[in-house]
Amino acid sequence: MNITLAQAETAVQAAKAKATELGTLMNIAIVDAGANLTAFAHMDGAWLGSIDISQKKARTARYFDMPTGEIGKLSQPGGSLYNIEHSNGGLITFPGGIPIKNTEGEIIGAIGVSGSTVENDHIVAQAGVDAFG
Amino acid sequence: MNITLAQAETAVQAAKAKATELGTLMNIAIVDAGANLTAFAHMDGAWLGSIDISQKKARTARYFDMPTGEIGKLSQPGGSLYNIEHSNGGLITFPGGIPIKNTEGEIIGAIGVSGSTVENDHIVAQAGVDAFG
Amino acid sequence: MNITLAQAETAVQAAKAKATELGTLMNIAIVDAGANLTAFAHMDGAWLGSIDISQKKARTARYFDMPTGEIGKLSQPGGSLYNIEHSNGGLITFPGGIPIKNTEGEIIGAIGVSGSTVENDHIVAQAGVDAFG
Amino acid sequence: MNITLAQAETAVQAAKAKATELGTLMNIAIVDAGANLTAFAHMDGAWLGSIDISQKKARTARYFDMPTGEIGKLSQPGGSLYNIEHSNGGLITFPGGIPIKNTEGEIIGAIGVSGSTVENDHIVAQAGVDAFG
């Protein structure tokens, strides 16, 4: 199973609405089950450097089927996955990337959000995920 | 002046409608005046390899402020821009990338489309540009 | 639908048998529907440079859902896809990569073979595909 | 001396059997004495991000002829090899990569495993090494 463009666009719109509600400017990326980019939106004035980060967060979340922040807990100095970020052409392991599941619980893609604090990034990403209710 | 996300999304939707009218499956990328990705859509079942190509076409069109196919005429063996594709992390110089201008004629971004013949790619990209009527 | 490791290993073994029959030494790569590496084998003494080429052929075949040699016909100087090889981190567009379909005709992955003439590479890749009879 | 494909495939099968025994889904890569990929297997459903990591672990183990986890002890902040992961196109220095020796004790290649905890990754890699008994 793979996320459709219609589903991805719904997730992007939900994330944008949440970003606006929080007064933030976000970059929002959706990848499919194969970690390939499916949809992307850069809100006007959002950080340019977050264009790449949002995509890397989405891919990282699908690469390991967990929220990016969970990986970051293990990739710290002394942690079991220290410097895992050097793999796969660059990972981002702080919060803002979350896998997307279908109603059967199968992972069909992931969302990555970047543009504010990592707390806000995660909240906006979750809003995108919740659009699959 | 810079393309807005709202304008970019309008262009993406116009391009998608044209792609559907032609019976094709396209990847559609919009970059801003700084050649940074602003919006992207991968139609269900479109070529995975065209995700990157559509973005490279959009950037190439903005990097040189002309349709990508114009550059391709000059990058052939013996041509004045032979193998320019090696620059900028990889250019795509066949048709499907077109600069986007505002009503004052100022370039505010570019669109890149990939997924079918280069003729169709160009037609769909033009449909995206024409949404700025 | 996605190729399984068991299917991929069957294809690798069929390709190896054909390579041996032809008296060639091959590198054989299988990617899944998302263009991610699933199985790989480097026959003893095969060209080291073909390790990368076989993987790029497999990805190229899946990226555009056609045999790699078909793309190469269009990417020549003056062709409509001239220098497409600069995309996607490097494509290989001469023969030796072929999509793999399931019995319903759905593409579930691709095989890439490199190590001899492109004619032999293609024959060995086809032997891998034919293992899905 | 160099690992043969037959030996590499035996190591992959032994590692797969151990992975199954542990209830894990692994990516398993074997490189030869020249640090070139010789065999690879991605178990169905294993993390996509571990495709690259398993290969980087195998190369790292052969690059420095020691288990990857030993390098990780020295690459921490303040350590003598701090951030060595930036070299060679990206190293992985946590456990899961182990050199492979022949019966004379000569290093003929290495195995890299990724897909679970680093403890499990190392156990599965060791099972691949032990196939050279």
Short mmCIF file of C-alpha atoms in Angstrom, two decimals:
data_model
loop_
_atom_site.label_atom_id
_atom_site.label_comp_id
_atom_site.label_asym_id
_atom_site.label_seq_id
_atom_site.Cartn_x
_atom_site.Cartn_y
_atom_site.Cartn_z
CA MET A 1 0.00 0.00 0.00
CA ASN A 2 1.17 3.45 -0.88
CA ILE A 3 -0.07 6.92 0.02
CA THR A 4 -1.97 8.63 -2.80
CA LEU A 5 -1.39 12.20 -3.95
CA ALA A 6 -4.91 13.09 -2.82
CA GLN A 7 -4.13 11.80 0.68
CA ALA A 8 -0.78 13.57 0.69
CA GLU A 9 -2.36 16.87 -0.33
CA THR A 10 -4.95 16.50 2.42
CA ALA A 11 -2.15 15.98 4.94
CA VAL A 12 -0.27 19.03 3.62
CA GLN A 13 -3.36 21.22 3.92
CA ALA A 14 -4.06 20.00 7.46
CA ALA A 15 -0.47 20.71 8.44
CA LYS A 16 -0.60 24.18 6.88
CA ALA A 17 -3.78 24.97 8.79
CA LYS A 18 -2.15 23.93 12.06
CA ALA A 19 0.98 25.94 11.25
CA THR A 20 -1.14 29.03 10.65
CA GLU A 21 -3.04 28.42 13.88
CA LEU A 22 0.30 28.34 15.74
CA GLY A 23 1.53 31.48 13.97
CA THR A 24 4.43 29.61 12.35
CA LEU A 25 5.80 29.28 8.81
CA MET A 26 6.55 25.71 7.82
CA ASN A 27 7.97 23.51 5.11
CA ILE A 28 5.91 20.33 4.77
CA ALA A 29 7.04 17.21 2.90
CA ILE A 30 5.25 13.90 2.29
CA VAL A 31 7.05 10.76 1.11
CA ASP A 32 5.48 7.47 0.01
CA ALA A 33 6.12 3.94 1.27
CA GLY A 34 9.30 3.81 -0.82
CA ALA A 35 10.56 7.07 0.76
CA ASN A 36 10.05 8.96 -2.51
CA LEU A 37 8.75 12.57 -2.42
CA THR A 38 5.01 12.75 -3.08
CA ALA A 39 3.98 16.30 -2.10
CA PHE A 40 5.68 19.40 -0.74
CA ALA A 41 4.75 22.93 0.31
CA HIS A 42 6.95 25.84 1.41
CA MET A 43 4.89 28.46 3.22
CA ASP A 44 5.69 32.04 2.20
CA GLY A 45 8.62 33.34 4.23
CA ALA A 46 9.44 29.99 5.86
CA TRP A 47 13.13 29.17 6.38
CA LEU A 48 14.85 28.18 3.16
CA GLY A 49 17.12 25.73 5.00
CA SER A 50 14.07 23.86 6.18
CA ILE A 51 13.12 22.85 2.63
CA ASP A 52 15.76 20.14 2.78
CA ILE A 53 15.27 19.38 6.46
CA SER A 54 11.55 18.71 6.08
CA GLN A 55 12.26 16.23 3.29
CA LYS A 56 15.02 14.54 5.28
CA LYS A 57 12.69 14.27 8.28
CA ALA A 58 10.01 12.60 6.17
CA ARG A 59 12.50 10.14 4.69
CA THR A 60 14.09 9.43 8.07
CA ALA A 61 10.67 8.66 9.59
CA ARG A 62 9.93 6.17 6.80
CA TYR A 63 13.45 4.75 6.75
CA PHE A 64 13.06 3.59 10.36
CA ASP A 65 9.26 3.57 10.76
CA MET A 66 9.27 5.78 13.84
CA PRO A 67 9.10 9.49 14.71
CA THR A 68 12.42 11.17 13.99
CA GLY A 69 12.80 12.37 17.57
CA GLU A 70 12.94 8.78 18.79
CA ILE A 71 16.04 8.19 16.69
CA GLY A 72 17.60 11.39 17.99
CA LYS A 73 17.42 10.08 21.54
CA LEU A 74 19.71 7.21 20.49
CA SER A 75 22.08 9.13 18.22
CA GLN A 76 23.54 11.42 20.92
CA PRO A 77 27.19 11.16 21.98
CA GLY A 78 27.51 7.91 23.89
CA GLY A 79 24.20 6.65 22.49
CA SER A 80 23.78 3.37 20.67
CA LEU A 81 23.16 5.04 17.29
CA TYR A 82 25.72 7.85 17.61
CA ASN A 83 26.18 9.72 14.32
CA ILE A 84 23.64 7.62 12.39
CA GLU A 85 22.92 10.92 10.61
CA HIS A 86 25.86 10.22 8.28
CA SER A 87 23.93 7.47 6.51
CA ASN A 88 21.46 7.62 3.64
CA GLY A 89 22.80 10.89 2.27
CA GLY A 90 22.01 12.67 5.52
CA LEU A 91 19.34 12.01 8.14
CA ILE A 92 17.56 14.46 10.44
CA THR A 93 16.88 12.93 13.84
CA PHE A 94 15.19 15.66 15.85
CA PRO A 95 11.38 15.88 16.05
CA GLY A 96 9.17 16.77 13.08
CA GLY A 97 9.03 13.54 11.07
CA ILE A 98 6.27 10.96 11.66
CA PRO A 99 5.25 7.80 9.75
CA ILE A 100 1.77 7.77 8.19
CA LYS A 101 -0.35 4.63 8.53
CA ASN A 102 -3.55 3.57 6.80
CA THR A 103 -6.59 2.42 8.74
CA GLU A 104 -5.18 -1.14 8.82
CA GLY A 105 -2.07 0.17 10.60
CA GLU A 106 0.21 -0.35 7.61
CA ILE A 107 2.82 2.35 7.00
CA ILE A 108 2.08 4.01 3.66
CA GLY A 109 4.44 6.99 3.87
CA ALA A 110 5.65 9.72 6.20
CA ILE A 111 5.44 13.45 6.83
CA GLY A 112 8.29 15.82 7.66
CA VAL A 113 7.84 19.37 8.94
CA SER A 114 10.48 22.03 9.57
CA GLY A 115 10.33 25.78 10.20
CA SER A 116 9.90 26.50 13.90
CA THR A 117 10.84 24.93 17.22
CA VAL A 118 11.03 21.14 17.08
CA GLU A 119 8.02 21.05 19.38
CA ASN A 120 5.98 23.04 16.88
CA ASP A 121 7.39 21.04 13.99
CA HIS A 122 6.18 17.85 15.65
CA ILE A 123 2.72 19.30 16.42
CA VAL A 124 2.27 20.36 12.81
CA ALA A 125 3.46 16.99 11.53
CA GLN A 126 1.01 15.25 13.86
CA ALA A 127 -1.80 17.41 12.45
CA GLY A 128 -0.89 16.09 9.02
CA VAL A 129 -0.95 12.52 10.29
CA ASP A 130 -4.29 13.09 12.04
CA ALA A 131 -5.85 13.98 8.69
CA PHE A 132 -5.86 10.20 8.13
CA GLY A 133 -8.52 9.69 10.80
CA MET B 1 9.14 39.61 -6.14
CA ASN B 2 8.68 35.98 -5.36
CA ILE B 3 6.04 33.43 -6.24
CA THR B 4 3.68 32.71 -3.35
CA LEU B 5 2.67 29.25 -2.21
CA ALA B 6 -0.90 30.03 -3.23
CA GLN B 7 0.26 30.87 -6.74
CA ALA B 8 2.47 27.79 -6.86
CA GLU B 9 -0.40 25.55 -5.79
CA THR B 10 -2.61 27.09 -8.46
CA ALA B 11 0.05 26.32 -11.05
CA VAL B 12 0.40 22.75 -9.80
CA GLN B 13 -3.37 22.20 -10.00
CA ALA B 14 -3.52 23.66 -13.52
CA ALA B 15 -0.65 21.41 -14.59
CA LYS B 16 -2.31 18.37 -13.04
CA ALA B 17 -5.55 19.12 -14.88
CA LYS B 18 -3.70 19.38 -18.19
CA ALA B 19 -1.79 16.16 -17.46
CA THR B 20 -5.05 14.35 -16.82
CA GLU B 21 -6.56 15.83 -20.00
CA LEU B 22 -3.58 14.41 -21.95
CA GLY B 23 -3.88 11.04 -20.23
CA THR B 24 -0.41 11.36 -18.67
CA LEU B 25 1.01 10.95 -15.16
CA MET B 26 3.33 13.79 -14.20
CA ASN B 27 5.66 15.05 -11.53
CA ILE B 28 5.27 18.81 -11.11
CA ALA B 29 7.72 21.07 -9.27
CA ILE B 30 7.63 24.82 -8.63
CA VAL B 31 10.67 26.79 -7.48
CA ASP B 32 10.76 30.40 -6.34
CA ALA B 33 12.91 33.31 -7.55
CA GLY B 34 15.79 31.91 -5.47
CA ALA B 35 15.46 28.51 -7.21
CA ASN B 36 14.25 26.91 -3.97
CA LEU B 37 11.48 24.29 -4.02
CA THR B 38 8.08 25.85 -3.26
CA ALA B 39 5.54 23.17 -4.21
CA PHE B 40 5.63 19.65 -5.59
CA ALA B 41 3.19 16.93 -6.61
CA HIS B 42 3.82 13.34 -7.76
CA MET B 43 0.73 11.99 -9.53
CA ASP B 44 -0.12 8.39 -8.52
CA GLY B 45 1.84 5.98 -10.67
CA ALA B 46 4.02 8.63 -12.31
CA TRP B 47 7.68 7.70 -12.94
CA LEU B 48 9.73 7.74 -9.75
CA GLY B 49 12.79 8.95 -11.66
CA SER B 50 10.89 12.04 -12.71
CA ILE B 51 10.60 13.29 -9.13
CA ASP B 52 14.18 14.48 -9.36
CA ILE B 53 14.00 15.46 -13.03
CA SER B 54 11.00 17.74 -12.56
CA GLN B 55 12.81 19.59 -9.78
CA LYS B 56 16.00 19.84 -11.82
CA LYS B 57 14.01 21.23 -14.78
CA ALA B 58 12.41 23.89 -12.61
CA ARG B 59 15.77 24.91 -11.13
CA THR B 60 17.48 24.88 -14.52
CA ALA B 61 14.77 27.15 -15.97
CA ARG B 62 15.25 29.66 -13.14
CA TYR B 63 19.06 29.35 -13.08
CA PHE B 64 19.20 30.64 -16.66
CA ASP B 65 15.80 32.35 -17.00
CA MET B 66 14.79 30.47 -20.11
CA PRO B 67 12.94 27.26 -21.05
CA THR B 68 15.12 24.22 -20.39
CA GLY B 69 14.90 23.09 -24.01
CA GLU B 70 16.69 26.28 -25.12
CA ILE B 71 19.71 25.34 -23.03
CA GLY B 72 19.65 21.83 -24.45
CA LYS B 73 20.18 23.21 -27.94
CA LEU B 74 23.49 24.69 -26.77
CA SER B 75 24.70 21.81 -24.60
CA GLN B 76 25.10 19.26 -27.41
CA PRO B 77 28.52 17.98 -28.50
CA GLY B 78 30.31 20.86 -30.22
CA GLY B 79 27.83 23.35 -28.78
CA SER B 80 28.81 26.44 -26.83
CA LEU B 81 27.49 25.05 -23.53
CA TYR B 82 28.59 21.46 -24.07
CA ASN B 83 27.88 19.34 -20.97
CA ILE B 84 26.67 22.24 -18.86
CA GLU B 85 24.57 19.54 -17.16
CA HIS B 86 27.56 18.78 -14.91
CA SER B 87 27.07 22.05 -13.01
CA ASN B 88 24.84 22.89 -10.06
CA GLY B 89 24.54 19.34 -8.83
CA GLY B 90 23.03 18.24 -12.15
CA LEU B 91 20.95 20.15 -14.71
CA ILE B 92 18.24 18.84 -17.02
CA THR B 93 18.26 20.65 -20.35
CA PHE B 94 15.50 19.02 -22.37
CA PRO B 95 11.99 20.54 -22.50
CA GLY B 96 9.64 20.67 -19.51
CA GLY B 97 11.06 23.57 -17.48
CA ILE B 98 9.74 27.13 -17.96
CA PRO B 99 10.28 30.38 -16.01
CA ILE B 100 7.20 31.93 -14.39
CA LYS B 101 6.71 35.70 -14.69
CA ASN B 102 4.35 38.05 -12.90
CA THR B 103 2.13 40.47 -14.79
CA GLU B 104 4.99 43.02 -14.90
CA GLY B 105 7.14 40.48 -16.74
CA GLU B 106 9.44 39.90 -13.77
CA ILE B 107 10.59 36.31 -13.21
CA ILE B 108 9.25 35.11 -9.87
CA GLY B 109 10.00 31.38 -10.15
CA ALA B 110 9.83 28.44 -12.53
CA ILE B 111 7.94 25.21 -13.15
CA GLY B 112 9.40 21.83 -14.07
CA VAL B 113 7.35 18.88 -15.34
CA SER B 114 8.45 15.31 -16.05
CA GLY B 115 6.60 12.07 -16.71
CA SER B 116 5.85 11.68 -20.41
CA THR B 117 7.38 12.74 -23.73
CA VAL B 118 9.24 16.01 -23.57
CA GLU B 119 6.54 17.50 -25.79
CA ASN B 120 3.86 16.59 -23.26
CA ASP B 121 6.08 17.67 -20.39
CA HIS B 122 6.42 21.10 -21.99
CA ILE B 123 2.66 21.40 -22.69
CA VAL B 124 1.85 20.59 -19.08
CA ALA B 125 4.48 23.02 -17.80
CA GLN B 126 3.03 25.74 -20.05
CA ALA B 127 -0.43 25.04 -18.60
CA GLY B 128 1.05 25.75 -15.19
CA VAL B 129 2.59 29.00 -16.43
CA ASP B 130 -0.69 30.05 -18.08
CA ALA B 131 -2.42 29.86 -14.72
CA PHE B 132 -0.69 33.21 -14.10
CA GLY B 133 -2.90 34.93 -16.69
CA MET C 1 2.88 -4.91 -4.38
CA ASN C 2 6.56 -5.32 -3.72
CA ILE C 3 9.08 -7.99 -4.68
CA THR C 4 9.98 -10.34 -1.81
CA LEU C 5 13.52 -11.30 -0.86
CA ALA C 6 12.72 -14.91 -1.79
CA GLN C 7 11.67 -13.78 -5.28
CA ALA C 8 14.70 -11.53 -5.58
CA GLU C 9 17.06 -14.36 -4.60
CA THR C 10 15.44 -16.63 -7.15
CA ALA C 11 16.01 -14.01 -9.83
CA VAL C 12 19.65 -13.57 -8.76
CA GLN C 13 20.27 -17.32 -8.94
CA ALA C 14 18.63 -17.57 -12.38
CA ALA C 15 20.76 -14.68 -13.62
CA LYS C 16 23.93 -16.25 -12.19
CA ALA C 17 23.15 -19.54 -13.93
CA LYS C 18 22.69 -17.75 -17.25
CA ALA C 19 25.91 -15.76 -16.73
CA THR C 20 27.82 -18.99 -16.11
CA GLU C 21 26.24 -20.58 -19.19
CA LEU C 22 27.49 -17.62 -21.26
CA GLY C 23 30.95 -17.80 -19.69
CA THR C 24 30.63 -14.30 -18.19
CA LEU C 25 31.17 -12.80 -14.74
CA MET C 26 28.33 -10.54 -13.67
CA ASN C 27 27.14 -8.18 -10.96
CA ILE C 28 23.41 -8.64 -10.36
CA ALA C 29 21.21 -6.20 -8.43
CA ILE C 30 17.50 -6.33 -7.58
CA VAL C 31 15.53 -3.29 -6.38
CA ASP C 32 11.98 -3.23 -5.05
CA ALA C 33 8.98 -1.18 -6.21
CA GLY C 34 10.39 1.83 -4.33
CA ALA C 35 13.75 1.48 -6.11
CA ASN C 36 15.47 0.33 -2.90
CA LEU C 37 18.14 -2.40 -3.05
CA THR C 38 16.73 -5.83 -2.15
CA ALA C 39 19.40 -8.34 -3.21
CA PHE C 40 22.84 -8.22 -4.81
CA ALA C 41 25.54 -10.63 -5.94
CA HIS C 42 29.04 -9.97 -7.30
CA MET C 43 30.38 -13.05 -9.08
CA ASP C 44 34.02 -13.84 -8.25
CA GLY C 45 36.31 -11.84 -10.52
CA ALA C 46 33.56 -9.71 -12.08
CA TRP C 47 34.40 -6.05 -12.79
CA LEU C 48 34.44 -3.95 -9.64
CA GLY C 49 33.11 -0.93 -11.53
CA SER C 50 30.02 -2.89 -12.43
CA ILE C 51 28.93 -3.17 -8.79
CA ASP C 52 27.64 0.39 -8.99
CA ILE C 53 26.50 0.12 -12.61
CA SER C 54 24.31 -2.93 -11.96
CA GLN C 55 22.57 -1.08 -9.12
CA LYS C 56 22.11 2.06 -11.21
CA LYS C 57 20.66 -0.04 -14.06
CA ALA C 58 18.14 -1.64 -11.71
CA ARG C 59 17.11 1.73 -10.28
CA THR C 60 16.93 3.33 -13.73
CA ALA C 61 14.66 0.53 -15.00
CA ARG C 62 12.29 1.07 -12.06
CA TYR C 63 12.53 4.86 -12.17
CA PHE C 64 11.09 4.86 -15.70
CA ASP C 65 9.40 1.43 -15.85
CA MET C 66 11.20 0.35 -19.02
CA PRO C 67 14.39 -1.45 -20.04
CA THR C 68 17.39 0.84 -19.60
CA GLY C 69 18.40 0.51 -23.23
CA GLU C 70 15.14 2.17 -24.31
CA ILE C 71 16.11 5.29 -22.39
CA GLY C 72 19.57 5.24 -23.93
CA LYS C 73 18.07 5.51 -27.40
CA LEU C 74 16.57 8.85 -26.39
CA SER C 75 19.48 10.25 -24.36
CA GLN C 76 21.97 10.45 -27.23
CA PRO C 77 23.28 13.79 -28.50
CA GLY C 78 20.37 15.43 -30.29
CA GLY C 79 17.89 13.05 -28.65
CA SER C 80 14.88 14.17 -26.67
CA LEU C 81 16.33 13.04 -23.32
CA TYR C 82 19.96 14.10 -23.92
CA ASN C 83 22.03 13.84 -20.73
CA ILE C 84 19.17 12.54 -18.57
CA GLU C 85 21.94 10.52 -16.89
CA HIS C 86 22.73 13.56 -14.71
CA SER C 87 19.52 13.10 -12.72
CA ASN C 88 18.78 10.93 -9.70
CA GLY C 89 22.39 10.77 -8.57
CA GLY C 90 23.43 9.15 -11.83
CA LEU C 91 21.53 6.92 -14.25
CA ILE C 92 22.80 4.17 -16.53
CA THR C 93 20.92 4.08 -19.81
CA PHE C 94 22.50 1.28 -21.81
CA PRO C 95 21.04 -2.24 -21.78
CA GLY C 96 21.08 -4.50 -18.72
CA GLY C 97 18.25 -3.13 -16.58
CA ILE C 98 14.69 -4.51 -16.87
CA PRO C 99 11.54 -3.99 -14.77
CA ILE C 100 10.12 -7.03 -12.99
CA LYS C 101 6.34 -7.60 -13.06
CA ASN C 102 4.12 -9.93 -11.07
CA THR C 103 1.64 -12.25 -12.77
CA GLU C 104 -0.96 -9.42 -12.81
CA GLY C 105 1.44 -7.28 -14.83
CA GLU C 106 2.16 -4.88 -11.97
CA ILE C 107 5.76 -3.67 -11.64
CA ILE C 108 7.15 -4.93 -8.32
CA GLY C 109 10.84 -4.13 -8.81
CA ALA C 110 13.66 -4.32 -11.34
CA ILE C 111 16.89 -6.15 -12.09
CA GLY C 112 20.18 -4.64 -13.21
CA VAL C 113 23.11 -6.65 -14.60
CA SER C 114 26.61 -5.47 -15.51
CA GLY C 115 29.88 -7.25 -16.28
CA SER C 116 30.10 -8.11 -19.97
CA THR C 117 28.86 -6.70 -23.28
CA VAL C 118 25.57 -4.88 -22.99
CA GLU C 119 24.02 -7.64 -25.09
CA ASN C 120 25.11 -10.25 -22.57
CA ASP C 121 24.10 -7.99 -19.68
CA HIS C 122 20.59 -7.77 -21.13
CA ILE C 123 20.35 -11.53 -21.73
CA VAL C 124 21.34 -12.25 -18.15
CA ALA C 125 18.91 -9.66 -16.80
CA GLN C 126 16.14 -11.22 -18.89
CA ALA C 127 16.96 -14.62 -17.41
CA GLY C 128 16.39 -13.08 -13.99
CA VAL C 129 13.06 -11.64 -15.11
CA ASP C 130 12.01 -14.97 -16.64
CA ALA C 131 12.39 -16.63 -13.24
CA PHE C 132 9.01 -14.97 -12.52
CA GLY C 133 7.24 -17.30 -14.97
CA MET D 1 42.88 -13.67 -0.48
CA ASN D 2 39.35 -12.55 -1.06
CA ILE D 3 35.97 -13.76 0.07
CA THR D 4 34.12 -15.71 -2.62
CA LEU D 5 30.49 -15.13 -3.55
CA ALA D 6 29.72 -18.66 -2.35
CA GLN D 7 31.21 -17.84 1.06
CA ALA D 8 29.40 -14.51 1.16
CA GLU D 9 26.08 -16.16 0.37
CA THR D 10 26.68 -18.71 3.11
CA ALA D 11 27.31 -15.86 5.55
CA VAL D 12 24.16 -14.06 4.42
CA GLN D 13 22.05 -17.20 4.90
CA ALA D 14 23.54 -17.83 8.35
CA ALA D 15 22.82 -14.23 9.33
CA LYS D 16 19.26 -14.46 8.01
CA ALA D 17 18.66 -17.63 10.01
CA LYS D 18 19.92 -15.93 13.19
CA ALA D 19 17.80 -12.85 12.47
CA THR D 20 14.71 -15.03 12.11
CA GLU D 21 15.60 -16.89 15.30
CA LEU D 22 15.74 -13.54 17.13
CA GLY D 23 12.45 -12.39 15.57
CA THR D 24 14.14 -9.47 13.79
CA LEU D 25 14.17 -8.15 10.21
CA MET D 26 17.65 -7.35 8.99
CA ASN D 27 19.62 -5.89 6.11
CA ILE D 28 22.81 -7.91 5.58
CA ALA D 29 25.77 -6.76 3.50
CA ILE D 30 29.06 -8.50 2.71
CA VAL D 31 32.08 -6.67 1.30
CA ASP D 32 35.29 -8.20 0.01
CA ALA D 33 38.92 -7.50 0.95
CA GLY D 34 38.77 -4.38 -1.24
CA ALA D 35 35.68 -3.12 0.65
CA ASN D 36 33.52 -3.66 -2.44
CA LEU D 37 29.97 -5.00 -2.11
CA THR D 38 29.85 -8.75 -2.72
CA ALA D 39 26.39 -9.85 -1.50
CA PHE D 40 23.36 -8.17 0.02
CA ALA D 41 19.93 -9.13 1.30
CA HIS D 42 17.05 -6.97 2.56
CA MET D 43 14.60 -9.09 4.56
CA ASP D 44 10.94 -8.32 3.76
CA GLY D 45 9.76 -5.43 5.89
CA ALA D 46 13.19 -4.54 7.28
CA TRP D 47 13.96 -0.83 7.71
CA LEU D 48 14.70 0.87 4.40
CA GLY D 49 17.23 3.18 6.05
CA SER D 50 19.25 0.16 7.10
CA ILE D 51 20.02 -0.79 3.50
CA ASP D 52 22.65 1.92 3.43
CA ILE D 53 23.69 1.49 7.07
CA SER D 54 24.42 -2.23 6.70
CA GLN D 55 26.67 -1.52 3.74
CA LYS D 56 28.43 1.32 5.58
CA LYS D 57 28.99 -0.95 8.59
CA ALA D 58 30.55 -3.64 6.41
CA ARG D 59 32.84 -1.13 4.69
CA THR D 60 33.76 0.56 7.97
CA ALA D 61 34.73 -2.81 9.49
CA ARG D 62 37.00 -3.58 6.55
CA TYR D 63 38.37 -0.03 6.26
CA PHE D 64 39.82 -0.32 9.75
CA ASP D 65 39.90 -4.11 10.25
CA MET D 66 37.98 -4.08 13.48
CA PRO D 67 34.36 -4.31 14.66
CA THR D 68 32.54 -1.04 14.00
CA GLY D 69 31.65 -0.61 17.65
CA GLU D 70 35.35 -0.35 18.55
CA ILE D 71 35.68 2.68 16.29
CA GLY D 72 32.60 4.22 17.85
CA LYS D 73 34.28 4.23 21.25
CA LEU D 74 36.98 6.52 19.83
CA SER D 75 34.77 8.79 17.68
CA GLN D 76 32.85 10.36 20.57
CA PRO D 77 33.23 14.06 21.48
CA GLY D 78 36.69 14.46 22.96
CA GLY D 79 37.78 11.08 21.59
CA SER D 80 40.85 10.55 19.46
CA LEU D 81 38.84 9.83 16.30
CA TYR D 82 36.12 12.41 16.91
CA ASN D 83 33.71 12.58 13.96
CA ILE D 84 35.66 10.13 11.81
CA GLU D 85 32.19 9.35 10.36
CA HIS D 86 32.68 12.28 7.96
CA SER D 87 35.27 10.36 5.96
CA ASN D 88 34.88 7.84 3.15
CA GLY D 89 31.49 9.07 2.06
CA GLY D 90 30.06 8.34 5.51
CA LEU D 91 31.02 5.75 8.11
CA ILE D 92 28.82 3.97 10.66
CA THR D 93 30.67 3.35 13.90
CA PHE D 94 28.14 1.64 16.16
CA PRO D 95 27.99 -2.17 16.44
CA GLY D 96 26.91 -4.45 13.59
CA GLY D 97 29.99 -4.53 11.36
CA ILE D 98 32.67 -7.24 11.80
CA PRO D 99 35.71 -8.24 9.68
CA ILE D 100 35.67 -11.74 8.19
CA LYS D 101 38.87 -13.84 8.37
CA ASN D 102 39.84 -17.05 6.64
CA THR D 103 41.19 -20.03 8.55
CA GLU D 104 44.72 -18.55 8.37
CA GLY D 105 43.48 -15.44 10.16
CA GLU D 106 43.75 -13.24 7.10
CA ILE D 107 40.96 -10.66 6.63
CA ILE D 108 39.10 -11.47 3.43
CA GLY D 109 36.10 -9.16 3.81
CA ALA D 110 33.52 -7.95 6.31
CA ILE D 111 29.85 -8.21 7.19
CA GLY D 112 27.49 -5.39 8.15
CA VAL D 113 24.04 -5.90 9.67
CA SER D 114 21.36 -3.32 10.45
CA GLY D 115 17.69 -3.55 11.35
CA SER D 116 17.26 -3.90 15.10
CA THR D 117 19.06 -2.88 18.28
CA VAL D 118 22.82 -2.62 17.87
CA GLU D 119 23.13 -5.61 20.20
CA ASN D 120 20.99 -7.72 17.87
CA ASP D 121 22.74 -6.31 14.82
CA HIS D 122 26.08 -7.44 16.25
CA ILE D 123 24.76 -10.91 17.17
CA VAL D 124 23.45 -11.44 13.65
CA ALA D 125 26.70 -10.19 12.12
CA GLN D 126 28.64 -12.58 14.35
CA ALA D 127 26.45 -15.45 13.15
CA GLY D 128 27.50 -14.56 9.62
CA VAL D 129 31.16 -14.54 10.64
CA ASP D 130 30.79 -17.86 12.46
CA ALA D 131 29.67 -19.49 9.22
CA PHE D 132 33.40 -19.42 8.39
CA GLY D 133 34.16 -22.03 11.07
#
